[in-house]
Short mmCIF file of C-alpha atoms in Angstrom, two decimals:
data_model
loop_
_atom_site.label_atom_id
_atom_site.label_comp_id
_atom_site.label_asym_id
_atom_site.label_seq_id
_atom_site.Cartn_x
_atom_site.Cartn_y
_atom_site.Cartn_z
CA MET A 1 123.34 59.37 64.97
CA ASP A 2 126.12 60.48 62.63
CA LEU A 3 129.29 60.91 64.68
CA THR A 4 129.95 64.14 62.81
CA LEU A 5 126.74 65.68 64.17
CA LYS A 6 127.08 64.32 67.70
CA PRO A 7 129.29 67.19 69.03
CA PHE A 8 126.87 69.69 67.48
CA PHE A 9 123.86 68.22 69.25
CA LEU A 10 125.76 67.94 72.55
CA CYS A 11 126.75 71.62 72.23
CA PHE A 12 123.18 72.56 71.34
CA ALA A 13 121.88 70.73 74.42
CA ALA A 14 124.41 72.52 76.62
CA LEU A 15 123.39 75.85 75.10
CA LEU A 16 119.71 75.10 75.76
CA LEU A 17 120.40 74.25 79.40
CA LEU A 18 122.40 77.46 79.75
CA LEU A 19 119.56 79.50 78.28
CA LEU A 20 117.00 77.94 80.60
CA SER A 21 119.18 78.50 83.66
CA LEU A 22 119.77 82.16 82.72
CA LEU A 23 116.07 82.77 82.10
CA SER A 24 115.12 81.13 85.38
CA SER A 25 117.74 83.16 87.26
CA ALA A 26 116.53 86.41 85.65
CA ASN A 27 113.32 86.28 87.67
CA PRO A 28 113.88 84.13 90.70
CA VAL A 29 111.49 83.72 93.62
CA ASN A 30 113.11 86.17 95.98
CA SER A 31 113.20 84.78 99.50
CA ASP A 32 113.94 88.30 100.78
CA TYR A 33 110.31 89.21 100.04
CA ASN A 34 109.33 87.01 103.03
CA THR A 35 111.61 88.80 105.46
CA LEU A 36 109.95 90.64 108.33
CA VAL A 37 110.17 94.42 108.28
CA TYR A 38 108.00 95.32 111.27
CA ASN A 39 104.82 94.37 113.09
CA GLN A 40 102.31 96.22 115.24
CA CYS A 41 99.92 94.47 117.64
CA ALA A 42 97.06 95.86 119.72
CA ASN A 43 97.22 95.35 123.47
CA GLN A 44 93.63 94.09 123.63
CA THR A 45 93.00 90.40 122.89
CA PHE A 46 90.00 88.36 121.80
CA THR A 47 87.80 87.36 124.71
CA THR A 48 85.87 84.49 123.09
CA PRO A 49 87.35 81.34 121.48
CA PRO A 50 85.08 81.45 118.38
CA THR A 51 86.73 84.74 117.41
CA GLN A 52 90.07 82.99 117.02
CA GLN A 53 88.46 80.49 114.63
CA THR A 54 87.01 83.40 112.69
CA LEU A 55 90.50 84.90 112.38
CA SER A 56 91.83 81.60 111.09
CA SER A 57 89.07 81.50 108.46
CA LEU A 58 89.97 85.06 107.43
CA PHE A 59 93.61 84.08 106.99
CA GLN A 60 92.63 81.16 104.74
CA GLU A 61 90.47 83.47 102.62
CA LEU A 62 93.33 85.92 102.17
CA ILE A 63 95.81 83.20 101.23
CA ALA A 64 93.36 81.71 98.70
CA HIS A 65 93.23 84.99 96.78
CA SER A 66 96.94 85.76 96.94
CA SER A 67 97.80 83.62 93.92
CA GLN A 68 95.41 85.62 91.73
CA SER A 69 95.53 89.19 93.03
CA LYS A 70 98.06 91.61 94.56
CA PHE A 71 95.38 93.13 96.80
CA PHE A 72 92.31 91.66 98.53
CA LYS A 73 90.05 92.85 101.31
CA HIS A 74 87.54 90.68 103.15
CA THR A 75 85.35 90.70 106.24
CA GLN A 76 84.81 87.40 108.03
CA ALA A 77 81.62 87.18 110.17
CA THR A 78 81.95 85.87 113.71
CA GLY A 79 79.49 83.12 114.55
CA ASP A 80 75.81 83.76 113.98
CA ASP A 81 76.10 87.50 114.44
CA ASP A 82 76.66 88.85 110.92
CA GLU A 83 76.95 92.40 112.23
CA THR A 84 80.25 91.65 113.96
CA GLY A 85 83.27 90.40 112.14
CA ILE A 86 86.96 90.72 111.52
CA SER A 87 88.05 92.82 108.54
CA GLY A 88 91.37 92.08 106.95
CA LEU A 89 93.40 92.70 103.82
CA PHE A 90 96.68 91.86 102.19
CA GLN A 91 98.71 93.64 99.59
CA CYS A 92 101.79 92.64 97.63
CA ILE A 93 104.29 94.85 95.88
CA GLN A 94 102.92 95.39 92.39
CA ASP A 95 106.02 94.30 90.44
CA ILE A 96 106.47 90.82 91.98
CA SER A 97 104.97 87.70 90.42
CA ASN A 98 101.80 85.99 91.58
CA GLU A 99 103.91 83.08 92.78
CA GLU A 100 106.03 85.39 94.88
CA CYS A 101 102.94 87.15 96.23
CA HIS A 102 101.33 83.86 97.23
CA SER A 103 104.52 82.70 98.92
CA CYS A 104 104.76 85.97 100.84
CA VAL A 105 101.14 86.07 102.01
CA SER A 106 101.23 82.41 103.02
CA THR A 107 103.87 83.20 105.68
CA LEU A 108 101.81 85.99 107.28
CA PRO A 109 99.28 84.01 109.36
CA ASP A 110 101.97 82.07 111.27
CA LEU A 111 103.93 85.26 111.86
CA SER A 112 100.84 87.08 113.05
CA ASN A 113 99.91 84.26 115.44
CA THR A 114 103.48 84.17 116.76
CA LEU A 115 104.06 87.92 117.05
CA CYS A 116 100.58 89.18 117.94
CA ARG A 117 98.93 86.02 119.33
CA GLU A 118 95.24 86.91 119.90
CA SER A 119 95.40 90.67 119.42
CA VAL A 120 92.16 92.23 118.18
CA SER A 121 94.20 94.21 115.63
CA ALA A 122 97.51 93.45 113.97
CA ARG A 123 99.67 94.55 111.10
CA VAL A 124 102.58 92.45 109.81
CA GLN A 125 104.82 93.96 107.10
CA LEU A 126 107.25 91.90 105.06
CA HIS A 127 109.49 93.17 102.25
CA GLY A 128 107.15 91.81 99.59
CA CYS A 129 103.72 92.08 101.21
CA TYR A 130 101.77 93.02 104.32
CA MET A 131 98.60 91.99 106.09
CA HIS A 132 96.33 93.94 108.41
CA TYR A 133 93.27 92.81 110.29
CA GLU A 134 91.04 94.42 112.87
CA LEU A 135 88.00 93.41 114.91
CA ASP A 136 84.98 95.46 113.89
CA GLY A 137 84.25 98.12 116.45
CA PHE A 138 87.82 98.26 117.75
CA ASP A 139 88.73 101.92 118.28
CA SER A 140 92.23 102.37 116.89
CA GLU A 141 94.07 105.54 116.04
CA SER A 142 94.14 105.72 112.25
CA SER A 143 95.66 108.26 109.93
CA ASN A 144 96.50 107.89 106.26
CA HIS A 145 99.79 109.71 106.79
CA LYS A 146 100.72 108.11 110.14
CA LEU A 147 104.31 106.87 110.16
CA MET A 148 104.30 103.15 110.91
CA HIS A 149 107.96 102.35 110.38
CA LYS A 150 111.10 103.73 108.77
CA THR A 151 114.44 102.28 107.81
CA CYS A 152 117.41 104.44 106.78
CA GLY A 153 120.65 103.10 105.25
CA GLU A 154 124.21 104.25 105.68
CA LEU A 155 125.10 107.90 105.28
CA SER A 156 126.82 109.17 102.17
CA ASN A 157 129.48 111.02 104.22
CA GLY A 158 130.18 113.19 101.22
CA LEU A 159 131.31 110.24 99.06
CA ALA A 160 128.23 110.29 96.84
CA VAL A 161 128.65 113.63 95.05
CA GLY A 162 125.31 115.11 94.02
CA PHE A 163 123.31 112.36 95.73
CA GLU A 164 120.73 114.59 97.40
CA GLU A 165 120.11 116.48 94.16
CA MET A 166 119.57 113.21 92.29
CA ARG A 167 117.26 111.92 95.03
CA GLY A 168 115.30 115.18 94.99
CA ALA A 169 114.78 114.95 91.24
CA ALA A 170 113.71 111.26 91.55
CA PHE A 171 111.26 112.14 94.33
CA ALA A 172 109.74 114.92 92.22
CA ALA A 173 109.20 112.50 89.33
CA LEU A 174 107.75 109.97 91.76
CA GLU A 175 105.22 112.41 93.29
CA SER A 176 103.86 113.41 89.88
CA GLY A 177 104.03 109.97 88.39
CA ILE A 178 102.08 108.22 91.16
CA VAL A 179 99.12 110.55 90.55
CA VAL A 180 99.20 110.21 86.79
CA SER A 181 99.55 106.42 86.84
CA GLY A 182 96.21 106.04 88.65
CA ASP A 183 96.98 102.44 89.74
CA GLY A 184 98.64 103.30 93.06
CA PHE A 185 102.08 102.09 92.02
CA TYR A 186 105.00 103.89 90.44
CA LYS A 187 108.65 103.15 89.97
CA THR A 188 111.23 105.39 88.37
CA SER A 189 114.86 106.53 88.57
CA TYR A 190 116.99 109.59 88.09
CA GLU A 191 120.63 108.90 87.25
CA ALA A 192 121.90 106.67 90.10
CA VAL A 193 118.86 106.95 92.40
CA GLN A 194 115.93 104.56 92.08
CA VAL A 195 112.61 105.20 93.84
CA MET A 196 109.35 103.29 94.21
CA ALA A 197 106.03 103.99 95.90
CA GLN A 198 102.78 102.09 96.35
CA CYS A 199 99.47 102.98 97.99
CA VAL A 200 96.97 100.64 99.52
CA GLY A 201 94.53 99.25 96.99
CA GLY A 202 91.50 101.39 96.30
CA LEU A 203 93.17 104.68 97.33
CA GLY A 204 92.37 107.42 94.79
CA GLY A 205 95.00 109.13 92.68
CA CYS A 206 95.01 112.42 94.57
CA GLU A 207 94.82 110.73 97.98
CA CYS A 208 97.62 108.39 96.97
CA GLY A 209 99.69 111.38 95.76
CA GLY A 210 99.17 113.15 99.07
CA CYS A 211 100.27 110.09 101.04
CA VAL A 212 103.41 109.67 98.90
CA SER A 213 104.24 113.36 99.25
CA SER A 214 104.08 112.94 103.03
CA ALA A 215 106.38 109.92 102.74
CA VAL A 216 108.84 111.95 100.67
CA GLN A 217 108.95 114.69 103.29
CA ILE A 218 109.54 112.13 106.06
CA ALA A 219 112.28 110.46 104.05
CA GLU A 220 114.11 113.74 103.50
CA ALA A 221 113.72 114.75 107.14
CA GLU A 222 114.29 111.41 108.87
CA CYS A 223 116.87 109.77 106.57
CA GLY A 224 118.73 112.93 105.55
CA ALA A 225 121.84 111.94 103.57
CA ALA A 226 121.26 108.18 103.95
CA LEU A 227 121.89 106.39 100.66
CA SER A 228 118.79 104.23 101.00
CA GLY A 229 115.53 104.30 102.92
CA GLN A 230 112.05 102.81 103.33
CA ILE A 231 109.16 104.81 104.73
CA TYR A 232 105.95 102.96 105.72
CA LEU A 233 102.82 105.04 106.34
CA GLU A 234 99.33 103.84 107.14
CA GLU A 235 98.20 103.70 103.51
CA CYS A 236 101.39 103.97 101.44
CA PHE A 237 105.07 103.19 101.46
CA LEU A 238 108.13 104.59 99.72
CA SER A 239 111.61 103.24 99.11
CA TYR A 240 114.71 104.70 97.51
CA ALA A 241 118.24 103.49 96.90
CA TYR A 242 121.45 104.89 95.49
CA HIS A 243 123.31 102.70 92.98
CA PRO A 244 126.58 104.34 91.92
CA ASP A 245 127.25 101.57 89.39
CA GLU A 246 124.11 102.49 87.43
CA ILE A 247 124.84 104.32 84.20
CA PRO A 248 121.94 106.67 83.34
CA ASP A 249 120.40 106.10 79.94
CA HIS A 250 118.82 109.56 79.86
CA PRO A 251 119.41 112.85 81.66
CA HIS A 252 115.76 112.99 82.78
CA PRO A 253 113.70 110.73 85.03
CA GLU A 254 112.74 107.61 83.18
CA THR A 255 109.26 106.22 83.72
CA ARG A 256 108.87 102.69 84.97
CA ARG A 257 112.38 101.69 84.10
CA ASP A 258 112.41 98.04 83.19
CA ARG A 259 115.38 96.48 84.88
CA ASN A 260 114.58 93.19 83.23
CA GLY A 261 115.70 94.81 79.98
CA SER A 262 119.30 94.81 81.16
CA ASN A 263 118.94 91.22 82.26
CA GLY A 264 117.59 90.35 78.82
CA LYS A 265 120.59 92.01 77.16
CA SER A 266 122.93 90.06 79.42
CA VAL A 267 121.17 86.81 78.57
CA ALA A 268 121.34 87.63 74.84
CA ILE A 269 125.07 88.39 75.06
CA VAL A 270 125.87 85.18 76.93
CA VAL A 271 123.69 82.99 74.71
CA GLY A 272 125.09 84.63 71.56
CA GLY A 273 128.61 84.00 72.73
CA ALA A 274 127.80 80.42 73.60
CA ALA A 275 126.19 79.91 70.18
CA ALA A 276 129.28 81.32 68.45
CA LEU A 277 131.45 78.99 70.52
CA CYS A 278 129.30 76.01 69.57
CA LEU A 279 129.52 76.98 65.88
CA GLY A 280 133.31 77.30 66.14
CA ILE A 281 133.53 73.88 67.80
CA TYR A 282 131.36 72.39 65.08
CA ILE A 283 133.50 73.91 62.29
CA LEU A 284 136.72 72.74 63.91
CA HIS A 285 135.29 69.29 64.40
CA GLY A 286 134.19 69.17 60.75
CA ALA A 287 137.65 70.25 59.58
CA ARG A 288 139.23 67.55 61.76
CA ARG A 289 136.86 64.93 60.38
CA GLU A 290 137.71 66.02 56.82
CA THR A 291 141.43 65.75 57.59
CA GLN A 292 140.89 62.27 59.03
CA ARG A 293 139.03 61.19 55.89
CA GLU A 294 141.84 62.49 53.67
CA ARG A 295 144.40 60.64 55.82
CA GLN A 296 142.37 57.43 55.60
CA LYS A 297 142.16 57.75 51.82
CA GLU A 298 145.92 58.25 51.62
CA GLU A 299 146.55 55.20 53.79
CA GLN A 300 144.19 53.14 51.69
CA ARG A 301 145.94 54.29 48.51
CA GLN A 302 149.33 53.40 50.02
CA ARG A 303 148.04 49.91 50.90
CA LEU A 304 146.90 49.34 47.30
CA CYS A 305 150.02 50.85 45.80
CA ILE A 306 152.87 48.72 44.30
CA PHE A 307 156.29 50.19 43.70
CA SER A 308 157.81 49.54 40.29
CA PRO A 309 161.55 48.94 40.20
CA HIS A 310 161.83 51.07 37.06
CA VAL A 311 159.53 53.91 38.14
CA ALA A 312 160.38 56.25 41.01
CA THR A 313 156.78 57.03 41.83
CA CYS A 314 154.09 54.78 43.24
CA LEU A 315 151.87 53.30 40.59
CA PRO A 316 148.55 51.59 40.90
CA PRO A 317 148.66 47.81 40.36
CA ILE A 318 147.13 47.96 36.86
CA LEU A 319 149.87 50.28 35.66
CA VAL A 320 152.57 48.07 37.21
CA MET A 321 151.10 45.02 35.43
CA GLU A 322 151.19 46.89 32.11
CA GLU A 323 154.80 47.90 32.74
CA SER A 324 155.80 44.30 33.58
CA HIS A 325 154.10 43.06 30.42
CA LYS A 326 156.06 45.64 28.40
CA GLN A 327 159.28 44.42 30.02
CA VAL A 328 158.53 40.80 29.05
CA GLU A 329 157.87 41.81 25.45
CA GLU A 330 161.17 43.71 25.35
CA SER A 331 162.96 40.58 26.64
CA HIS A 332 161.38 38.43 23.91
CA GLU A 333 162.49 40.94 21.25
CA GLN A 334 166.05 40.85 22.63
CA VAL A 335 166.09 37.01 22.44
CA GLU A 336 164.79 37.08 18.86
CA ASP A 337 167.53 39.55 17.89
CA ILE A 338 170.21 37.24 19.36
CA ASP A 339 168.77 34.21 17.51
CA SER A 340 168.75 36.03 14.21
CA ALA A 341 172.36 37.08 14.70
CA PHE A 342 173.42 33.43 14.76
#
């Protein structure tokens, strides 16, 4: 490879590695998705060993579908009696990747076995997904709007001016947006408050909207002036967070705000700066190479140069030879003049 181009290719390789690292860090597999939020286990346990094997088969079925879907529901028959089985489902947050969903769901069976052992009904909620199973015929209290768990962050203590107004506007946009979206998931923001809600798969738009409205009321009542909160109901959940460093792009709620857009802009800025740096290095290197070539030419000319005693400047050898020949001829003419004088 030409030595002149070597720094350019090295810089290009470094730029490519930087780009790949930035792109990979823009959407990392978030280990926080696998963190336990809460679990609920029934007091009753399975009475027959085959039922535990059925539960294990159900878990494997759920895991197998988690790399292809964000929601899956299945009933696993127990033994030869097809009328009795264990019904279970999993659901991942809609805006995580399939890889993250699969990783999250894969941790649920071990957690369920550890936390709930052989309970006939269990629910395990992680940050990125949850799983629920129940033995057919088990009489459990169920309500779409039943509060399962809540988490409230630190209080604003008057430091976040206008926080509750911003949160109220964000909640209003969320309640209407979740119904219009029709897919049971909605994410939006108003100024510095970001909100997200998701309903269990298969829940209709109006039913989902009603569940989310209940979650909003609980969040306002239970979390009050807390700057963040998560509300988990039987068939939906809601989360909100206050980010004072967020600069609003618009004065109205923005639908499905793509936070990856800001990451993309950051990547573009960094990569563009790196590219400009590489170009500058290449130009400087080329200028240095050109200077070196000129210096080498000068040194070569100096080596080939012969100084004439009668000429102040350096002359090439051919000119010096011509000058010496001229001097010899002048000497001969002077001798001839002397001879003619005698």
